[in-house]
């Protein structure tokens, strides 16, 4: 099994002076779910190299078993520091693609032409696509073979408007994940705020929030 994980390269939280990036748990948990299942994992990001880590995901209270394991894993840290430049990555040979969240994807992956092309290629070849928390933002402009948005008519989830509200960032982000999924014709579902909630529709797997990241990765593996 060969799985491509696509991370954000964006590190600015809108017009604030705060930093953002990818959410550590949403990368670390799926990374180990895939690795422990024997999958070969390739990491990529729009700019390549070390993706920016959202500092809010690195605080003491945000640590999980997966993040602690990552912090002690020199090989994984090296993997992350050397992500491939997204424009150089071909879909050939990959069995599935997975997007961790963090607020970064709202700015870059949502608009990135290479990411859009990858998702559309995976959708066209009916290969599993996974995204958790803010990462369904990457579906903002993606189209299926029928010309409709990739999520149109699909049951999906992603970071809720109420979760964004409680994070205090509703007015900072360029758009709300829940809103964009609905606007693109997705049948949006959600669980309780901050609790694990994962939806599968065909080969599309979406998770609501950081707590959903390991479960979303496991569900993606089941499709393989």
Short mmCIF file of C-alpha atoms in Angstrom, two decimals:
data_model
loop_
_atom_site.label_atom_id
_atom_site.label_comp_id
_atom_site.label_asym_id
_atom_site.label_seq_id
_atom_site.Cartn_x
_atom_site.Cartn_y
_atom_site.Cartn_z
CA UNK A 1 0.00 0.00 0.00
CA UNK A 2 1.32 3.40 -0.98
CA UNK A 3 -0.34 6.43 0.59
CA UNK A 4 0.31 10.07 -0.20
CA UNK A 5 -0.13 12.56 2.66
CA UNK A 6 -0.47 16.19 1.56
CA UNK A 7 0.32 18.92 4.09
CA UNK A 8 -0.07 22.69 4.00
CA UNK A 9 2.80 25.13 3.46
CA UNK A 10 0.84 28.15 4.74
CA UNK A 11 1.90 29.63 8.09
CA UNK A 12 0.02 32.93 8.51
CA UNK A 13 -3.31 33.06 10.34
CA UNK A 14 -5.08 35.60 8.15
CA UNK A 15 -4.39 39.23 9.02
CA UNK A 16 -3.47 38.42 12.61
CA UNK A 17 0.16 38.24 13.73
CA UNK A 18 -0.38 34.63 14.74
CA UNK A 19 1.09 31.57 13.08
CA UNK A 20 -0.79 28.56 11.71
CA UNK A 21 0.06 25.50 9.63
CA UNK A 22 -0.83 21.83 9.97
CA UNK A 23 -2.26 20.32 13.16
CA UNK A 24 0.22 17.90 14.73
CA UNK A 25 -2.26 15.22 15.88
CA UNK A 26 -3.96 15.22 12.47
CA UNK A 27 -0.65 14.35 10.84
CA UNK A 28 0.90 12.12 13.52
CA UNK A 29 -2.09 9.86 14.21
CA UNK A 30 -2.77 8.98 10.53
CA UNK A 31 0.97 8.68 9.81
CA UNK A 32 1.30 5.94 12.43
CA UNK A 33 -2.00 4.25 11.54
CA UNK A 34 -0.67 3.90 7.98
CA UNK A 35 2.91 2.99 8.97
CA UNK A 36 1.80 0.40 11.53
CA UNK A 37 -0.35 -1.24 8.83
CA UNK A 38 2.75 -1.62 6.67
CA UNK A 39 1.91 1.15 4.21
CA UNK A 40 4.60 3.10 2.41
CA UNK A 41 3.92 6.78 3.17
CA UNK A 42 5.05 9.71 1.01
CA UNK A 43 4.72 13.27 2.30
CA UNK A 44 4.24 16.30 0.07
CA UNK A 45 3.39 20.00 0.43
CA UNK A 46 3.05 22.93 -2.00
CA UNK A 47 6.48 24.36 -1.15
CA UNK A 48 8.18 21.09 -0.14
CA UNK A 49 10.56 20.75 2.79
CA UNK A 50 9.40 21.32 6.36
CA UNK A 51 5.70 22.24 6.57
CA UNK A 52 4.79 24.83 9.23
CA UNK A 53 3.42 23.41 12.45
CA UNK A 54 0.45 25.20 14.01
CA UNK A 55 1.84 26.24 17.42
CA UNK A 56 -1.60 25.72 19.00
CA UNK A 57 -1.30 22.01 18.18
CA UNK A 58 2.04 21.78 19.99
CA UNK A 59 0.90 22.93 23.42
CA UNK A 60 0.98 20.59 26.40
CA UNK A 61 -2.81 20.06 26.44
CA UNK A 62 -2.88 19.18 22.73
CA UNK A 63 -0.51 16.21 23.06
CA UNK A 64 -1.72 12.68 22.34
CA UNK A 65 -0.06 9.27 22.21
CA UNK A 66 0.62 9.83 18.50
CA UNK A 67 2.20 13.28 18.96
CA UNK A 68 4.38 12.00 21.81
CA UNK A 69 5.50 9.09 19.64
CA UNK A 70 6.31 11.50 16.81
CA UNK A 71 8.41 13.72 19.10
CA UNK A 72 10.55 10.69 19.96
CA UNK A 73 10.78 9.44 16.36
CA UNK A 74 13.79 10.88 14.52
CA UNK A 75 12.96 9.05 11.27
CA UNK A 76 9.43 10.47 11.18
CA UNK A 77 10.75 13.96 11.95
CA UNK A 78 13.20 13.62 9.04
CA UNK A 79 10.36 12.46 6.77
CA UNK A 80 8.37 15.56 7.70
CA UNK A 81 11.33 17.90 7.22
CA UNK A 82 11.78 16.68 3.64
CA UNK A 83 8.30 16.70 2.09
CA UNK A 84 8.24 16.54 -1.70
CA UNK A 85 7.21 19.62 -3.68
CA UNK A 86 3.58 18.95 -4.60
CA UNK A 87 3.99 19.95 -8.27
CA UNK A 88 6.55 17.16 -8.71
CA UNK A 89 4.26 14.42 -7.37
CA UNK A 90 2.41 12.15 -9.79
CA UNK A 91 -0.65 10.12 -8.78
CA UNK A 92 0.91 7.03 -10.37
CA UNK A 93 1.61 4.24 -7.93
CA UNK A 94 -0.36 5.68 -5.02
CA UNK A 95 -3.32 3.74 -3.67
CA UNK A 96 -4.82 6.57 -1.59
CA UNK A 97 -4.36 10.23 -0.66
CA UNK A 98 -4.86 11.81 2.77
CA UNK A 99 -5.03 15.44 3.91
CA UNK A 100 -4.36 16.44 7.55
CA UNK A 101 -5.91 19.70 8.69
CA UNK A 102 -4.87 22.73 10.66
CA UNK A 103 -5.97 26.16 9.44
CA UNK A 104 -3.23 26.37 6.80
CA UNK A 105 -5.13 24.44 4.08
CA UNK A 106 -7.87 27.11 4.06
CA UNK A 107 -5.38 29.45 2.43
CA UNK A 108 -3.14 27.28 0.23
CA UNK A 109 -4.53 23.79 -0.45
CA UNK A 110 -8.03 25.13 -1.09
CA UNK A 111 -6.66 27.11 -4.03
CA UNK A 112 -3.62 25.04 -5.06
CA UNK A 113 -3.82 23.87 -8.70
CA UNK A 114 -1.55 20.86 -8.11
CA UNK A 115 -3.61 19.69 -5.15
CA UNK A 116 -6.84 20.14 -7.12
CA UNK A 117 -5.39 18.09 -9.99
CA UNK A 118 -4.33 15.29 -7.62
CA UNK A 119 -7.72 15.05 -5.92
CA UNK A 120 -9.51 15.04 -9.27
CA UNK A 121 -7.21 12.28 -10.55
CA UNK A 122 -7.83 10.13 -7.45
CA UNK A 123 -11.58 10.71 -7.75
CA UNK A 124 -11.57 9.86 -11.47
CA UNK A 125 -9.72 6.58 -10.83
CA UNK A 126 -11.95 5.73 -7.83
CA UNK A 127 -9.08 5.63 -5.35
CA UNK A 128 -9.65 6.51 -1.66
CA UNK A 129 -9.41 10.17 -0.63
CA UNK A 130 -9.28 11.18 3.04
CA UNK A 131 -9.37 14.58 4.72
CA UNK A 132 -9.78 15.58 8.35
CA UNK A 133 -10.90 18.74 10.20
CA UNK A 134 -10.00 21.81 8.06
CA UNK A 135 -8.50 19.72 5.24
CA UNK A 136 -11.84 19.23 3.41
CA UNK A 137 -11.15 22.86 2.43
CA UNK A 138 -9.03 21.20 -0.29
CA UNK A 139 -12.33 20.19 -1.97
CA UNK A 140 -13.34 23.83 -2.51
CA UNK A 141 -12.66 23.84 -6.27
CA UNK A 142 -12.30 20.12 -7.10
CA UNK A 143 -14.64 18.67 -9.74
CA UNK A 144 -15.67 15.14 -10.57
CA UNK A 145 -15.82 13.68 -14.09
CA UNK A 146 -19.41 14.99 -14.31
CA UNK A 147 -18.20 18.57 -13.84
CA UNK A 148 -19.90 18.85 -10.44
CA UNK A 149 -17.94 19.44 -7.21
CA UNK A 150 -16.28 16.23 -5.94
CA UNK A 151 -18.38 16.40 -2.75
CA UNK A 152 -21.67 17.05 -4.56
CA UNK A 153 -24.26 14.50 -3.43
CA UNK A 154 -21.73 12.91 -1.05
CA UNK A 155 -22.15 12.61 2.69
CA UNK A 156 -19.25 14.54 4.22
CA UNK A 157 -18.06 16.16 7.42
CA UNK A 158 -15.39 18.64 8.46
CA UNK A 159 -14.69 21.27 11.09
CA UNK A 160 -18.04 22.64 12.26
CA UNK A 161 -19.03 26.30 12.30
CA UNK A 162 -19.60 26.00 16.04
CA UNK A 163 -16.11 24.56 16.58
CA UNK A 164 -14.63 27.46 14.58
CA UNK A 165 -16.72 29.85 16.66
CA UNK A 166 -15.42 28.38 19.91
CA UNK A 167 -11.86 28.58 18.55
CA UNK A 168 -12.54 32.30 18.08
CA UNK A 169 -11.52 32.25 14.41
CA UNK A 170 -14.81 32.51 12.51
CA UNK A 171 -13.99 36.08 11.44
CA UNK A 172 -10.31 35.30 10.70
CA UNK A 173 -10.60 32.38 8.28
CA UNK A 174 -11.25 33.03 4.55
CA UNK A 175 -14.27 30.70 4.66
CA UNK A 176 -15.89 28.12 6.95
CA UNK A 177 -15.39 24.44 6.11
CA UNK A 178 -18.98 23.48 6.95
CA UNK A 179 -20.31 26.27 4.71
CA UNK A 180 -18.12 25.40 1.71
CA UNK A 181 -19.01 21.70 1.87
CA UNK A 182 -22.71 22.57 1.90
CA UNK A 183 -22.27 25.17 -0.88
CA UNK A 184 -20.62 22.49 -3.03
CA UNK A 185 -23.62 20.21 -2.67
CA UNK A 186 -22.27 17.97 0.06
CA UNK A 187 -24.67 16.28 2.47
CA UNK A 188 -22.95 17.70 5.54
CA UNK A 189 -23.20 15.74 8.80
CA UNK A 190 -21.61 16.38 12.18
CA UNK A 191 -21.24 14.84 15.58
CA UNK A 192 -20.75 16.57 18.93
CA UNK A 193 -18.19 19.39 18.89
CA UNK A 194 -14.63 18.11 19.50
CA UNK A 195 -15.71 14.43 19.59
CA UNK A 196 -14.55 11.91 16.98
CA UNK A 197 -16.89 11.78 13.99
CA UNK A 198 -16.02 10.21 10.64
CA UNK A 199 -18.11 9.77 7.50
CA UNK A 200 -17.49 7.46 4.53
CA UNK A 201 -19.24 7.85 1.19
CA UNK A 202 -17.89 5.61 -1.54
CA UNK A 203 -14.13 6.20 -1.58
CA UNK A 204 -14.35 9.55 0.23
CA UNK A 205 -13.50 9.62 3.96
CA UNK A 206 -13.89 12.80 6.00
CA UNK A 207 -13.29 13.47 9.71
CA UNK A 208 -14.74 16.36 11.69
CA UNK A 209 -11.90 17.51 13.96
CA UNK A 210 -8.52 16.55 15.51
CA UNK A 211 -10.16 13.79 17.58
CA UNK A 212 -11.31 12.16 14.32
CA UNK A 213 -7.88 11.85 12.71
CA UNK A 214 -6.90 8.30 13.73
CA UNK A 215 -10.39 6.95 12.98
CA UNK A 216 -10.43 8.65 9.56
CA UNK A 217 -7.07 7.04 8.74
CA UNK A 218 -8.33 3.61 9.83
CA UNK A 219 -11.45 3.99 7.69
CA UNK A 220 -9.27 4.95 4.71
CA UNK A 221 -7.19 1.81 5.25
CA UNK A 222 -10.34 -0.34 5.26
CA UNK A 223 -11.08 0.92 1.75
CA UNK A 224 -7.71 -0.47 0.65
#
